[in-house]
XYZ file of C-alpha atoms in Angstrom:
359
model
C 35.385 -45.522 -78.400
C 34.316 -44.065 -75.443
C 33.686 -40.182 -74.814
C 35.148 -38.363 -72.106
C 32.824 -37.032 -69.479
C 32.925 -33.333 -69.676
C 33.942 -31.539 -66.682
C 33.225 -27.693 -65.646
C 36.275 -25.871 -65.511
C 37.760 -25.315 -61.877
C 37.415 -21.488 -62.418
C 33.998 -21.679 -63.433
C 32.915 -23.462 -60.020
C 34.380 -21.090 -58.042
C 32.282 -18.283 -59.118
C 28.980 -20.223 -58.611
C 29.915 -21.086 -55.093
C 30.789 -17.388 -54.427
C 27.812 -15.843 -55.991
C 25.674 -18.075 -53.725
C 27.324 -17.401 -50.949
C 27.249 -13.444 -51.517
C 23.690 -13.910 -51.802
C 23.319 -15.838 -48.624
C 25.188 -12.926 -46.743
C 22.618 -10.462 -47.688
C 19.909 -11.577 -45.515
C 20.612 -9.877 -41.935
C 17.982 -9.429 -39.289
C 17.946 -7.009 -36.516
C 16.450 -7.740 -33.212
C 16.358 -6.625 -29.597
C 17.318 -9.549 -28.007
C 16.280 -9.028 -24.399
C 12.790 -6.559 -23.587
C 11.738 -5.766 -20.232
C 7.790 -4.963 -19.643
C 5.773 -4.298 -16.469
C 3.009 -6.607 -16.142
C -0.160 -5.090 -17.601
C 1.908 -2.537 -19.908
C 2.486 -2.969 -23.808
C 5.579 -4.974 -24.555
C 7.321 -3.970 -28.014
C 9.104 -6.928 -30.209
C 11.529 -5.588 -32.501
C 12.448 -7.237 -35.599
C 13.754 -6.050 -39.083
C 15.498 -7.559 -42.012
C 17.954 -6.287 -44.303
C 18.140 -8.139 -48.018
C 17.669 -7.699 -51.818
C 15.966 -10.946 -51.820
C 12.097 -11.275 -52.089
C 10.473 -11.379 -48.639
C 7.744 -14.158 -48.618
C 6.269 -14.761 -45.040
C 6.509 -13.414 -41.511
C 5.739 -15.610 -38.739
C 5.986 -15.265 -34.943
C 6.168 -18.076 -32.125
C 6.501 -18.646 -28.495
C 9.123 -21.139 -27.815
C 7.964 -24.118 -26.113
C 8.570 -27.778 -25.542
C 8.331 -30.015 -27.631
C 7.055 -27.716 -30.375
C 7.371 -24.012 -30.506
C 3.636 -22.004 -30.657
C 2.676 -20.191 -33.940
C 0.869 -16.618 -32.625
C 0.560 -15.571 -36.174
C 1.717 -15.598 -39.689
C 1.749 -12.859 -42.173
C 2.198 -13.404 -46.310
C 3.060 -10.309 -47.875
C 0.013 -8.822 -50.065
C -2.769 -10.604 -47.812
C -3.877 -10.167 -44.227
C -2.162 -11.317 -41.234
C -3.578 -15.171 -39.825
C -4.097 -14.729 -36.295
C -3.448 -18.184 -34.826
C -3.486 -18.337 -31.012
C -5.357 -16.666 -28.615
C -2.507 -14.647 -27.675
C -2.631 -13.141 -31.250
C -5.783 -11.302 -30.200
C -3.387 -8.843 -28.278
C -1.054 -8.464 -30.937
C -0.360 -5.604 -33.384
C 1.697 -5.394 -36.526
C 3.745 -2.267 -36.131
C 6.005 -2.447 -39.386
C 4.651 -0.327 -42.408
C 6.780 -2.121 -44.977
C 7.728 -5.378 -45.585
C 11.041 -5.586 -44.046
C 9.764 -4.293 -40.317
C 8.101 -7.371 -38.939
C 7.994 -5.757 -35.189
C 4.836 -6.134 -33.069
C 3.329 -5.025 -29.499
C 1.548 -7.113 -27.041
C -1.149 -5.358 -25.176
C -1.840 -5.863 -21.499
C 0.998 -8.460 -21.171
C 0.697 -10.849 -17.968
C 3.158 -13.355 -16.488
C 2.117 -16.113 -19.047
C 3.794 -14.373 -21.576
C 7.650 -14.513 -19.919
C 9.764 -16.361 -21.849
C 11.300 -16.472 -25.512
C 9.749 -15.525 -28.894
C 10.906 -16.217 -32.467
C 10.669 -14.114 -34.936
C 11.061 -15.829 -38.169
C 11.355 -14.960 -41.910
C 10.942 -16.555 -45.162
C 12.989 -15.372 -48.174
C 13.295 -16.303 -51.930
C 15.782 -17.959 -52.285
C 17.774 -18.124 -49.021
C 14.698 -19.628 -47.158
C 14.144 -19.551 -43.358
C 15.809 -17.194 -41.001
C 15.104 -16.580 -37.224
C 15.938 -14.794 -34.003
C 15.131 -14.955 -30.659
C 13.749 -12.451 -28.387
C 13.527 -12.826 -24.726
C 10.512 -11.073 -23.219
C 11.084 -10.602 -18.985
C 7.904 -9.442 -17.567
C 8.435 -7.634 -14.187
C 6.037 -7.301 -11.596
C 6.381 -4.277 -9.075
C 6.434 -5.006 -5.337
C 3.506 -4.543 -2.978
C 5.435 -2.983 0.133
C 3.957 -2.995 3.468
C 5.399 -2.071 6.822
C 3.861 -3.415 10.053
C 4.501 -2.793 13.610
C 3.718 -5.741 15.904
C 3.254 -4.804 19.471
C 6.110 -5.202 21.532
C 6.810 -5.270 24.941
C 10.007 -3.549 26.593
C 12.850 -6.202 27.550
C 16.596 -6.488 27.617
C 16.804 -8.708 24.271
C 16.582 -8.079 20.808
C 13.404 -8.868 19.161
C 11.622 -7.776 16.078
C 9.506 -4.244 16.126
C 9.055 -3.949 12.453
C 8.190 -5.989 9.565
C 8.742 -4.927 5.748
C 7.289 -6.958 3.353
C 7.591 -6.751 -0.536
C 4.769 -9.105 -1.831
C 4.686 -10.982 -5.322
C 7.356 -9.019 -7.079
C 9.649 -10.123 -10.072
C 12.627 -9.417 -9.724
C 13.105 -10.776 -6.344
C 13.322 -7.478 -3.932
C 16.047 -6.151 -1.884
C 15.037 -4.782 1.332
C 17.378 -2.172 3.204
C 16.566 -0.259 6.815
C 17.468 2.677 8.186
C 16.527 3.243 11.909
C 17.527 6.633 13.617
C 19.861 6.385 16.515
C 19.845 2.965 17.021
C 21.630 -0.335 16.469
C 19.782 -3.034 14.491
C 20.098 -6.174 12.724
C 17.521 -7.251 10.129
C 16.582 -11.307 9.085
C 15.404 -11.952 5.808
C 13.036 -14.862 4.346
C 11.949 -15.306 0.704
C 9.016 -17.556 -0.686
C 8.880 -18.497 -4.525
C 5.848 -18.408 -6.118
C 4.466 -21.120 -8.762
C 4.534 -17.949 -11.101
C 7.924 -16.910 -10.702
C 7.147 -14.138 -8.510
C 8.649 -13.741 -4.892
C 7.824 -12.068 -1.623
C 10.820 -11.149 0.645
C 9.941 -10.360 4.066
C 12.812 -8.327 6.313
C 12.247 -8.045 10.020
C 14.123 -5.160 11.953
C 15.851 -6.318 15.213
C 16.503 -4.028 17.718
C 16.213 -4.060 22.063
C 12.856 -2.467 22.661
C 13.460 -0.353 25.438
C 11.595 2.825 26.673
C 14.106 5.152 24.736
C 13.768 3.806 21.102
C 9.648 4.942 21.523
C 8.818 7.326 18.991
C 11.818 6.842 16.645
C 11.747 7.043 13.248
C 12.293 4.090 10.653
C 12.326 3.435 7.034
C 12.208 0.549 4.842
C 13.538 0.751 1.104
C 12.588 -1.868 -1.396
C 14.534 -1.890 -4.758
C 14.139 -4.176 -7.953
C 17.023 -4.912 -10.563
C 15.735 -2.942 -13.675
C 13.336 -1.143 -11.790
C 13.068 2.374 -11.039
C 12.547 4.385 -8.620
C 12.728 2.326 -5.570
C 9.832 2.614 -3.020
C 10.095 3.618 0.471
C 7.985 2.990 3.504
C 8.454 5.547 6.716
C 7.015 4.810 10.193
C 7.682 5.913 13.947
C 8.218 2.826 16.781
C 4.930 3.814 18.435
C 4.290 -0.113 19.386
C 6.694 -0.576 21.839
C 5.016 -0.773 25.456
C 6.585 -0.306 28.856
C 5.331 -0.175 32.418
C 5.177 3.000 34.450
C 8.448 4.641 35.272
C 9.716 7.828 35.940
C 7.137 8.883 38.397
C 6.821 12.389 39.270
C 4.770 14.106 42.083
C 4.397 17.772 42.207
C 2.190 19.604 45.183
C 0.396 23.010 44.536
C -0.831 25.004 47.087
C -4.126 27.908 46.720
C -5.173 30.681 49.143
C -8.554 28.745 49.485
C -6.810 26.367 51.889
C -6.682 23.546 49.714
C -3.624 21.259 48.508
C -3.254 19.577 45.603
C -0.957 16.218 44.642
C -0.284 15.665 41.003
C 0.990 12.395 39.840
C 2.652 11.892 36.607
C 4.106 8.874 34.939
C 5.628 7.984 31.334
C 4.421 4.791 30.254
C 2.939 2.918 27.022
C -0.062 2.420 27.383
C -0.726 5.590 29.439
C -1.457 4.420 33.227
C -4.322 4.856 35.511
C -3.600 6.191 39.047
C -4.879 5.361 42.070
C -4.450 7.726 45.426
C -4.284 5.783 48.793
C -3.364 7.197 52.645
C -1.374 4.989 54.985
C -1.451 5.064 58.253
C -0.486 2.656 61.043
C -1.933 1.442 64.440
C 0.023 -0.900 66.367
C 2.683 -1.575 63.972
C -0.741 -2.879 61.807
C -0.422 -0.451 58.329
C -4.023 0.420 56.741
C -4.733 1.939 53.637
C -7.831 4.271 52.370
C -8.513 4.694 48.947
C -8.559 8.655 48.283
C -9.080 8.580 44.153
C -8.502 7.446 40.959
C -7.219 10.631 39.040
C -4.246 12.255 38.105
C -4.699 15.037 40.467
C -5.472 14.854 44.385
C -7.268 17.621 46.089
C -6.634 17.834 50.030
C -7.824 20.415 52.430
C -5.539 21.803 54.976
C -6.988 20.551 57.752
C -5.434 17.212 58.922
C -3.409 16.525 55.881
C -0.146 14.903 57.804
C 0.549 11.688 56.901
C 1.686 9.398 53.980
C -0.081 9.676 50.260
C 0.734 6.955 47.920
C 0.202 7.074 43.993
C 0.141 3.876 42.044
C 0.504 4.157 38.470
C -0.730 1.005 36.614
C -0.907 -0.029 32.888
C -1.272 -3.490 31.404
C 2.442 -4.162 31.412
C 3.122 -3.287 35.051
C 2.738 -0.978 38.241
C 4.958 1.801 39.962
C 3.944 3.219 43.144
C 5.224 6.523 45.319
C 5.045 7.445 48.402
C 4.731 10.978 49.751
C 5.127 12.185 53.290
C 3.180 15.412 54.456
C 3.576 17.057 57.745
C 3.809 20.519 59.603
C 1.385 22.469 57.334
C -0.150 25.868 58.303
C -3.497 26.573 57.796
C -2.461 29.952 56.280
C -0.546 30.247 53.492
C 0.320 33.027 50.555
C -0.883 31.955 47.216
C 1.749 30.232 44.786
C 2.526 27.008 43.867
C 5.652 24.473 45.253
C 7.081 21.642 43.181
C 8.968 19.033 44.374
C 11.608 17.158 42.467
C 10.477 13.230 41.680
C 10.576 11.173 44.431
C 11.512 7.761 44.148
C 11.535 6.154 47.385
C 10.401 2.795 48.927
C 6.663 2.251 49.526
C 6.099 3.640 53.140
C 9.289 5.330 53.608
C 8.628 8.657 54.931
C 9.870 11.490 52.768
C 10.563 14.802 54.618
C 13.486 16.450 52.899
C 12.123 17.601 49.556
C 8.744 18.637 50.862
C 9.024 19.347 54.583
C 12.152 21.232 54.244
C 10.898 23.503 51.571
C 7.857 24.014 52.875
C 9.552 25.023 56.341
C 11.307 27.661 54.126
C 8.321 28.904 52.334
C 6.861 29.085 55.789
C 9.617 30.624 57.599
C 10.065 33.507 55.016
C 6.198 34.641 55.789
């Protein structure tokens, strides 16, 4: 007679499954899933466990393909086993078995990636969590002003560069009283850093010389922003707004002063012009800002040439009817803008006559 197999009653089976499930649920891990650290600083990777089971081992790994890299293992009650070269910069922070947090000193871009905290408990076995370590690199910011010649079309007058940054930098411009545009280029490097360059484009007229500009560089999850300031002293333009002034003195001398606005500053050349049989002749008188003349025989046309590497501007000035005796004082003439060789009488001659007539 065959004996029947003894079966476990269904209620007992349900109790066993429930007990196992309840035990597994008591193993809970806590980690900070994303950690930011600046290059060269110390990164802290938090990893803790809550369980009523026995903790047998802690392992830290770095996620790699095809196999993860073991950094260290720690069996409780024994000394840690440091496996990889990286482990030489790793310190176990936890003072008790349930705290497996570590710190990595002097982090580099090589540590940018995913780390795995692995706990082994009994009887549940292995429990693990991933932590993403993001290494940030502060941008090296420079602001350069290339030499620019004045013109009517927009050109690049300033270049702001945020070099080898991680994450990539964002560059913004402010420009005093100027309409501008910007042009941005990015260069990605093998080590995950990015160099961002922004050019400031404006019309380089003499009016913007000395204007203030600034570029602000920001990076995500990094504070504070970096800022570089400069004045636009790189705009070059030819002489303009030439101004000739006349000064008198008691010692029978007359002085002509020539001034012009230009970058770079101009050099001055004084010439005297006269004509003979419809042929013009010129005589070089001096190469300084001021021209000193004696009152005798000063009638004629005087020319001031203001010159720099960009261009040249010339003004002529006509002197006539000068008396040898004149009271002390000075007479300033308005800026004269007339074609070369055209005799100018109103601003100097008539003013001089009024001065003379009042004596």
